[in-house]
CSV table of C-alpha atoms in Angstrom, one decimal:
chain,number,residue,atom,x,y,z
A,1,MET,CA,-3.3,13.2,-86.5
A,2,PRO,CA,-5.1,12.1,-89.7
A,3,LYS,CA,-6.7,15.3,-91.2
A,4,HIS,CA,-9.8,13.5,-92.4
A,5,LEU,CA,-11.2,12.8,-88.9
A,6,GLN,CA,-14.3,14.8,-88.2
A,7,TYR,CA,-14.7,16.0,-84.6
A,8,ASN,CA,-18.0,17.4,-83.4
A,9,LYS,CA,-19.1,18.8,-80.1
A,10,ALA,CA,-20.4,15.9,-77.9
A,11,GLU,CA,-24.1,15.7,-77.1
A,12,SER,CA,-25.2,16.1,-73.5
A,13,GLU,CA,-26.1,12.4,-73.2
A,14,GLU,CA,-22.6,11.5,-74.5
A,15,VAL,CA,-21.0,13.8,-71.9
A,16,GLY,CA,-23.2,12.2,-69.2
A,17,TYR,CA,-22.2,8.8,-70.3
A,18,VAL,CA,-18.4,9.3,-69.8
A,19,LEU,CA,-18.9,11.3,-66.6
A,20,ASN,CA,-20.9,8.4,-65.2
A,21,VAL,CA,-17.9,6.1,-65.9
A,22,LEU,CA,-15.5,8.6,-64.2
A,23,SER,CA,-17.9,9.1,-61.3
A,24,SER,CA,-17.9,5.3,-60.6
A,25,ILE,CA,-14.2,5.8,-59.6
A,26,HIS,CA,-14.4,9.1,-57.8
A,27,ALA,CA,-17.1,11.8,-57.4
A,28,VAL,CA,-16.8,14.6,-60.1
A,29,ASP,CA,-17.6,18.1,-59.0
A,30,ALA,CA,-19.8,20.6,-60.9
A,31,LYS,CA,-16.9,22.7,-62.3
A,32,LEU,CA,-15.2,19.6,-63.8
A,33,LYS,CA,-18.5,18.5,-65.3
A,34,GLU,CA,-18.8,22.0,-66.9
A,35,GLU,CA,-15.3,21.5,-68.4
A,36,PHE,CA,-16.2,18.2,-69.9
A,37,GLU,CA,-19.5,19.7,-71.4
A,38,LYS,CA,-17.4,22.5,-72.9
A,39,HIS,CA,-14.4,20.5,-74.3
A,40,LEU,CA,-15.6,16.9,-74.9
A,41,VAL,CA,-15.9,16.1,-78.6
A,42,THR,CA,-17.2,13.1,-80.5
A,43,LEU,CA,-16.2,11.3,-83.7
A,44,ARG,CA,-17.0,8.1,-85.5
A,45,ILE,CA,-14.5,6.1,-87.6
A,46,LYS,CA,-15.0,3.2,-90.0
A,47,LYS,CA,-13.5,-0.2,-89.7
A,48,ASP,CA,-9.8,-0.2,-90.8
A,49,GLN,CA,-9.6,3.6,-90.5
A,50,ILE,CA,-6.5,4.9,-88.7
A,51,LEU,CA,-7.0,7.0,-85.6
A,52,PHE,CA,-3.4,8.1,-85.3
A,53,ASN,CA,-0.2,7.0,-86.9
A,54,GLU,CA,3.3,6.0,-85.8
A,55,ASN,CA,5.8,8.8,-85.4
A,56,GLU,CA,3.2,11.5,-84.8
A,57,VAL,CA,2.0,13.2,-81.7
A,58,CYS,CA,-1.4,12.0,-80.5
A,59,GLU,CA,-3.3,15.1,-79.7
A,60,TYR,CA,-6.3,13.5,-77.8
A,61,ILE,CA,-7.2,11.0,-75.3
A,62,TYR,CA,-10.1,8.8,-76.4
A,63,PHE,CA,-13.0,7.0,-74.8
A,64,ILE,CA,-14.7,4.1,-76.7
A,65,VAL,CA,-18.5,4.3,-76.5
A,66,LYS,CA,-19.0,1.5,-79.1
A,67,GLY,CA,-16.6,-0.5,-81.2
A,68,ALA,CA,-13.0,-1.7,-80.9
A,69,LEU,CA,-9.5,-0.4,-81.6
A,70,MET,CA,-6.2,-2.1,-81.8
A,71,GLY,CA,-2.7,-0.7,-81.2
A,72,CYS,CA,-0.1,-1.9,-83.6
A,73,THR,CA,3.6,-1.5,-84.3
A,74,THR,CA,5.8,-2.7,-87.1
A,75,HIS,CA,9.0,-4.8,-86.8
A,76,ASN,CA,10.9,-6.2,-89.7
A,77,LYS,CA,8.0,-5.2,-91.9
A,78,GLN,CA,5.6,-7.3,-89.9
A,79,LYS,CA,2.5,-5.9,-88.0
A,80,ILE,CA,2.5,-6.7,-84.3
A,81,THR,CA,-0.7,-6.2,-82.3
A,82,THR,CA,0.2,-4.7,-79.0
A,83,TYR,CA,-3.3,-4.2,-77.5
A,84,ILE,CA,-7.0,-4.4,-78.2
A,85,SER,CA,-9.4,-1.9,-76.6
A,86,VAL,CA,-13.3,-2.0,-76.6
A,87,GLU,CA,-16.2,-0.3,-75.0
A,88,ASN,CA,-15.6,1.8,-71.9
A,89,ASP,CA,-11.8,1.8,-72.4
A,90,PHE,CA,-9.6,4.9,-72.7
A,91,VAL,CA,-7.1,5.0,-75.5
A,92,SER,CA,-4.2,7.2,-76.4
A,93,SER,CA,-0.6,6.9,-77.4
A,94,ILE,CA,1.3,4.7,-74.9
A,95,SER,CA,4.8,6.0,-75.7
A,96,GLY,CA,3.6,9.6,-76.1
A,97,LEU,CA,1.0,9.7,-73.4
A,98,HIS,CA,-0.8,13.0,-72.9
A,99,GLY,CA,0.9,14.4,-76.1
A,100,SER,CA,4.3,14.2,-74.4
A,101,GLY,CA,6.1,12.8,-77.5
A,102,TYR,CA,5.9,10.9,-80.7
A,103,SER,CA,3.9,7.7,-80.8
A,104,GLN,CA,5.7,4.4,-81.4
A,105,GLU,CA,2.4,2.7,-82.3
A,106,TYR,CA,-0.5,3.4,-84.6
A,107,VAL,CA,-4.1,2.8,-83.7
A,108,VAL,CA,-6.7,1.5,-86.1
A,109,ALA,CA,-10.4,0.6,-85.9
A,110,VAL,CA,-11.2,-3.1,-85.7
A,111,GLU,CA,-14.9,-2.3,-86.2
A,112,ASP,CA,-16.9,0.9,-86.9
A,113,THR,CA,-16.3,2.8,-83.7
A,114,HIS,CA,-17.9,5.7,-81.8
A,115,LEU,CA,-15.5,7.7,-79.7
A,116,LEU,CA,-15.5,10.6,-77.3
A,117,ALA,CA,-12.3,12.6,-77.0
A,118,MET,CA,-10.6,15.5,-75.3
A,119,ARG,CA,-7.5,17.3,-76.4
A,120,ASN,CA,-4.5,16.5,-74.3
A,121,ASP,CA,-3.6,20.2,-73.7
A,122,GLU,CA,-7.1,20.7,-72.2
A,123,LEU,CA,-6.8,17.5,-70.1
A,124,ASN,CA,-3.4,18.5,-68.8
A,125,ARG,CA,-4.8,21.9,-67.8
A,126,LEU,CA,-7.6,20.1,-65.9
A,127,PHE,CA,-5.1,17.9,-64.1
A,128,SER,CA,-3.6,21.0,-62.6
A,129,HIS,CA,-6.9,22.2,-61.2
A,130,HIS,CA,-8.9,19.1,-60.3
A,131,PHE,CA,-7.5,16.6,-57.9
A,132,GLU,CA,-10.3,14.1,-58.5
A,133,LEU,CA,-9.3,13.8,-62.2
A,134,ASN,CA,-5.7,13.0,-61.3
A,135,TYR,CA,-7.0,10.3,-58.9
A,136,ILE,CA,-9.4,8.9,-61.6
A,137,PHE,CA,-6.7,8.5,-64.2
A,138,ARG,CA,-4.3,7.1,-61.7
A,139,VAL,CA,-6.8,4.3,-61.1
A,140,VAL,CA,-7.4,3.9,-64.9
A,141,LEU,CA,-3.6,3.6,-65.5
A,142,GLU,CA,-3.1,1.2,-62.7
A,143,LYS,CA,-5.7,-1.1,-64.2
A,144,TYR,CA,-4.1,-0.9,-67.6
A,145,TYR,CA,-0.6,-1.5,-66.2
A,146,LYS,CA,-1.8,-4.6,-64.3
A,147,ASP,CA,-3.6,-5.9,-67.4
A,148,ALA,CA,-0.5,-5.3,-69.6
A,149,GLN,CA,1.7,-7.0,-67.0
A,150,GLN,CA,-0.5,-10.1,-66.8
A,151,ARG,CA,-0.8,-10.3,-70.6
A,152,ALA,CA,3.0,-10.0,-71.0
A,153,HIS,CA,3.5,-12.7,-68.4
A,154,ILE,CA,1.1,-15.2,-69.9
A,155,ILE,CA,2.6,-14.7,-73.4
A,156,ARG,CA,6.1,-15.2,-72.1
A,157,VAL,CA,5.5,-18.4,-70.0
A,158,GLY,CA,2.1,-19.8,-71.1
A,159,ASN,CA,1.5,-22.3,-73.9
A,160,ALA,CA,-1.1,-21.6,-76.6
A,161,LYS,CA,-4.0,-23.1,-74.7
A,162,GLU,CA,-3.2,-21.1,-71.6
A,163,ARG,CA,-3.0,-17.9,-73.6
A,164,TYR,CA,-6.4,-18.7,-75.2
A,165,LEU,CA,-8.0,-19.4,-71.8
A,166,TYR,CA,-6.4,-16.2,-70.4
A,167,PHE,CA,-8.0,-14.1,-73.2
A,168,ALA,CA,-11.3,-15.8,-73.0
A,169,LYS,CA,-11.5,-15.2,-69.2
A,170,THR,CA,-10.4,-11.6,-69.3
A,171,ASN,CA,-12.3,-10.6,-72.4
A,172,PRO,CA,-15.6,-12.6,-72.3
A,173,GLY,CA,-17.5,-12.4,-75.6
A,174,TYR,CA,-14.6,-11.0,-77.7
A,175,LEU,CA,-13.4,-14.2,-79.2
A,176,ASP,CA,-16.7,-14.4,-81.2
A,177,ARG,CA,-16.6,-10.7,-82.0
A,178,LEU,CA,-12.9,-10.0,-83.0
A,179,PRO,CA,-11.1,-11.3,-86.1
A,180,LEU,CA,-9.3,-14.5,-85.1
A,181,ALA,CA,-6.0,-13.4,-86.8
A,182,LEU,CA,-6.1,-10.2,-84.6
A,183,VAL,CA,-6.4,-12.2,-81.4
A,184,ALA,CA,-3.7,-14.6,-82.5
A,185,SER,CA,-1.3,-11.7,-83.2
A,186,LEU,CA,-2.0,-10.3,-79.7
A,187,LEU,CA,-1.4,-13.6,-78.1
A,188,ASN,CA,1.6,-14.4,-80.3
A,189,VAL,CA,0.3,-17.7,-81.6
A,190,LYS,CA,-0.6,-18.9,-85.1
A,191,ALA,CA,-4.2,-18.3,-86.2
A,192,SER,CA,-4.5,-22.0,-87.1
A,193,THR,CA,-3.4,-23.1,-83.6
A,194,LEU,CA,-5.9,-20.7,-82.0
A,195,LEU,CA,-8.7,-21.9,-84.2
A,196,SER,CA,-8.0,-25.5,-83.3
A,197,ILE,CA,-8.0,-24.7,-79.6
A,198,ARG,CA,-11.2,-22.7,-79.9
A,199,LYS,CA,-13.0,-25.6,-81.5
A,200,ASN,CA,-12.3,-27.7,-78.4
A,201,PHE,CA,-14.3,-25.3,-76.2
A,202,SER,CA,-18.0,-25.1,-76.4
A,203,GLY,CA,-19.7,-21.8,-76.4
A,204,LYS,CA,-23.1,-23.1,-75.3
A,205,ASP,CA,-22.7,-22.2,-71.6
A,206,LYS,CA,-21.5,-18.7,-72.5
A,207,ASN,CA,-24.4,-18.1,-74.9
A,208,LYS,CA,-26.9,-19.4,-72.3
A,209,GLU,CA,-25.5,-17.0,-69.7
A,210,LEU,CA,-25.8,-14.1,-72.2
A,211,GLU,CA,-29.4,-15.1,-72.9
A,212,GLU,CA,-30.3,-15.3,-69.2
A,213,TRP,CA,-28.8,-11.9,-68.4
A,214,GLY,CA,-30.4,-10.4,-71.5
A,215,GLN,CA,-33.8,-11.6,-70.4
A,216,LYS,CA,-33.2,-10.4,-66.9
A,217,LEU,CA,-32.3,-6.9,-68.3
A,218,GLU,CA,-35.4,-6.8,-70.4
A,219,SER,CA,-37.6,-7.8,-67.5
A,220,HIS,CA,-36.1,-5.1,-65.2
A,221,ILE,CA,-36.4,-2.4,-67.9
A,222,ASN,CA,-40.0,-3.3,-68.6
A,223,LYS,CA,-41.0,-3.5,-64.9
A,224,HIS,CA,-39.3,-0.4,-63.7
A,225,GLN,CA,-39.3,1.7,-66.9
A,226,SER,CA,-35.7,2.6,-66.2
A,227,PHE,CA,-35.4,4.2,-69.7
A,228,ARG,CA,-37.7,7.1,-68.5
A,229,HIS,CA,-35.1,8.2,-66.0
A,230,LYS,CA,-33.0,11.0,-67.6
A,231,ASP,CA,-30.0,10.1,-65.4
A,232,VAL,CA,-30.0,6.4,-66.3
A,233,ARG,CA,-26.4,5.2,-66.9
A,234,LEU,CA,-24.8,1.9,-67.8
A,235,GLN,CA,-23.0,1.6,-64.4
A,236,SER,CA,-26.1,2.4,-62.3
A,237,LEU,CA,-28.4,0.1,-64.4
A,238,ALA,CA,-25.8,-2.7,-64.1
A,239,LYS,CA,-25.8,-2.4,-60.3
A,240,GLU,CA,-29.6,-2.6,-60.2
A,241,ILE,CA,-29.6,-5.9,-62.0
A,242,GLY,CA,-26.5,-7.4,-60.3
A,243,LEU,CA,-24.0,-7.1,-63.1
A,244,SER,CA,-20.7,-5.3,-63.5
A,245,GLY,CA,-20.7,-2.4,-66.0
A,246,HIS,CA,-18.2,-4.3,-68.1
A,247,LYS,CA,-20.5,-7.4,-68.2
A,248,LEU,CA,-23.6,-5.4,-69.0
A,249,SER,CA,-21.7,-3.8,-71.9
A,250,ILE,CA,-20.9,-7.3,-73.2
A,251,VAL,CA,-24.6,-8.4,-72.9
A,252,LEU,CA,-25.7,-5.2,-74.8
A,253,ASN,CA,-23.1,-5.6,-77.6
A,254,SER,CA,-23.1,-9.4,-78.0
A,255,TYR,CA,-26.7,-10.3,-77.2
A,256,PHE,CA,-28.6,-7.2,-78.3
A,257,ASN,CA,-26.0,-5.9,-80.8
A,258,LYS,CA,-26.6,-2.4,-79.5
A,259,SER,CA,-24.7,0.3,-77.6
A,260,PHE,CA,-26.1,1.3,-74.2
A,261,ILE,CA,-27.4,4.6,-75.6
A,262,ASP,CA,-29.2,2.9,-78.6
A,263,TYR,CA,-30.6,0.3,-76.3
A,264,ILE,CA,-32.2,2.8,-74.0
A,265,ASN,CA,-33.3,5.1,-76.8
A,266,GLN,CA,-35.0,2.2,-78.5
A,267,TYR,CA,-37.2,1.7,-75.4
A,268,ARG,CA,-37.9,5.5,-75.3
A,269,VAL,CA,-38.8,5.7,-79.0
A,270,ASN,CA,-41.1,2.6,-78.7
A,271,TRP,CA,-42.8,4.2,-75.7
A,272,ILE,CA,-43.3,7.4,-77.7
A,273,LYS,CA,-44.6,5.6,-80.7
A,274,GLY,CA,-47.2,3.9,-78.5
A,275,SER,CA,-48.2,7.2,-77.1
A,276,ILE,CA,-48.6,8.8,-80.5
A,277,ARG,CA,-51.0,6.0,-81.5
A,278,ASN,CA,-53.2,6.9,-78.5
A,279,PRO,CA,-55.5,9.9,-79.6
A,280,ASP,CA,-56.3,10.7,-76.0
A,281,ILE,CA,-52.7,11.2,-75.2
A,282,MET,CA,-52.0,13.3,-78.3
A,283,GLN,CA,-54.8,15.7,-77.4
A,284,ASN,CA,-53.1,16.6,-74.2
A,285,PHE,CA,-49.4,16.4,-74.9
A,286,THR,CA,-47.0,17.7,-77.5
A,287,LEU,CA,-44.3,15.5,-79.0
A,288,GLU,CA,-41.6,17.4,-77.0
A,289,ALA,CA,-43.6,16.7,-73.7
A,290,LEU,CA,-43.7,13.0,-74.6
A,291,ALA,CA,-40.0,13.1,-75.3
A,292,TYR,CA,-39.1,14.5,-71.9
A,293,SER,CA,-41.5,12.1,-70.2
A,294,ALA,CA,-39.8,9.2,-72.0
A,295,GLY,CA,-36.4,10.2,-70.7
A,296,PHE,CA,-34.9,12.3,-73.4
A,297,SER,CA,-33.0,15.3,-72.0
A,298,SER,CA,-33.3,17.6,-75.1
A,299,ARG,CA,-35.4,18.0,-78.2
A,300,SER,CA,-32.4,17.5,-80.5
A,301,ALA,CA,-31.5,14.2,-78.8
A,302,PHE,CA,-35.1,13.0,-79.2
A,303,TYR,CA,-35.4,13.9,-82.9
A,304,SER,CA,-32.0,12.5,-83.7
A,305,ALA,CA,-32.7,9.2,-81.9
A,306,PHE,CA,-36.2,8.9,-83.4
A,307,LYS,CA,-35.0,9.4,-87.0
A,308,LYS,CA,-32.1,7.0,-86.5
A,309,LEU,CA,-34.3,4.2,-85.1
A,310,VAL,CA,-37.5,4.7,-87.1
A,311,GLY,CA,-36.2,6.2,-90.4
A,312,MET,CA,-38.3,9.3,-90.2
A,313,SER,CA,-38.9,12.3,-87.9
A,314,PRO,CA,-41.5,12.0,-85.1
A,315,VAL,CA,-43.6,14.6,-87.0
A,316,GLU,CA,-43.5,12.5,-90.2
A,317,TYR,CA,-44.4,9.4,-88.2
A,318,SER,CA,-47.4,11.1,-86.7
A,319,LYS,CA,-48.6,12.3,-90.1
A,320,THR,CA,-48.2,8.8,-91.5
A,321,LEU,CA,-50.3,7.4,-88.7
A,322,ASN,CA,-53.0,10.0,-89.3
A,323,GLN,CA,-53.1,9.2,-93.1
A,324,GLU,CA,-53.4,5.5,-92.3
A,325,LYS,CA,-56.3,6.2,-89.9
A,326,ARG,CA,-58.1,8.3,-92.5
A,327,SER,CA,-57.6,5.7,-95.2
A,328,LEU,CA,-58.9,3.0,-92.8
A,329,ASN,CA,-62.0,5.1,-92.0
A,330,VAL,CA,-62.8,5.7,-95.7
A,331,SER,CA,-62.4,2.0,-96.4
A,332,VAL,CA,-64.8,1.1,-93.5
A,333,THR,CA,-67.3,3.7,-94.6
A,334,GLU,CA,-67.3,2.3,-98.2
A,335,ARG,CA,-67.8,-1.2,-97.0
A,336,CYS,CA,-70.8,-0.2,-94.8
A,337,SER,CA,-72.4,1.7,-97.6
């Protein structure tokens, strides 16, 4: 495992995010939730940064919150792309699954990527004590096995156009997002051939659909103020507006260019900024009280999100507003006199 990777304890919202994904497959009991809160870690890697190398043991299983990874192997000094994984996918060594042996592939970030992770020794221990976790990962592995079988079949028997259509159908939005050479390597076609095929297919209908779903999401969020619910999750929100979790993830990343957490937090922060501007509200509520009312589950999550999205802390923002008001009052007084 590359020594430069920086793992940190996952925030409660991050733990809730991955638990929501697992719960969509099978209910997760309180003890297992506690284990995830205790052992789940987070890390961020830059584009082209290697997550783990060939011929080493992969010590973690990863969950992609935002970004994209590709699995690669080398043959006759040529790089071969074996898979591409994006948001809401689990990633680990295929040949050395659960730390059982050395990896025959290396994994590298296609984009700046936010990951959650758990050590394989901890995960294997949980498998021994929690039936539902075994069931969940059986379902996850079944999906990946079917996807890999379908991909292998189309690459063996399909022509270049059929391979393109297969990828476009099973990975909507990713042809515009991922490097063309990477997709070409995965589909085993020349990049120039893939580019030629791509030009023959218009993206107007796809972009129109993304815009329609994006507007529907905005309307739903504004009407129901879903962001103020502390337990709001991608899967539950997707169900409310009639989308699959996978498709909502595409809408967020391709149309809004945001992760689910950043999208929700932007609404929360804007709601708080509006409240701070209202003197009647600020006379009766503290910043922390506003944060909890907006949907944040902790003070640290609130401050971190606010500074990330606004560029200053909520206290600094409040002071800046007060200074602007005083300057405005002075200016008005001078004009009147």
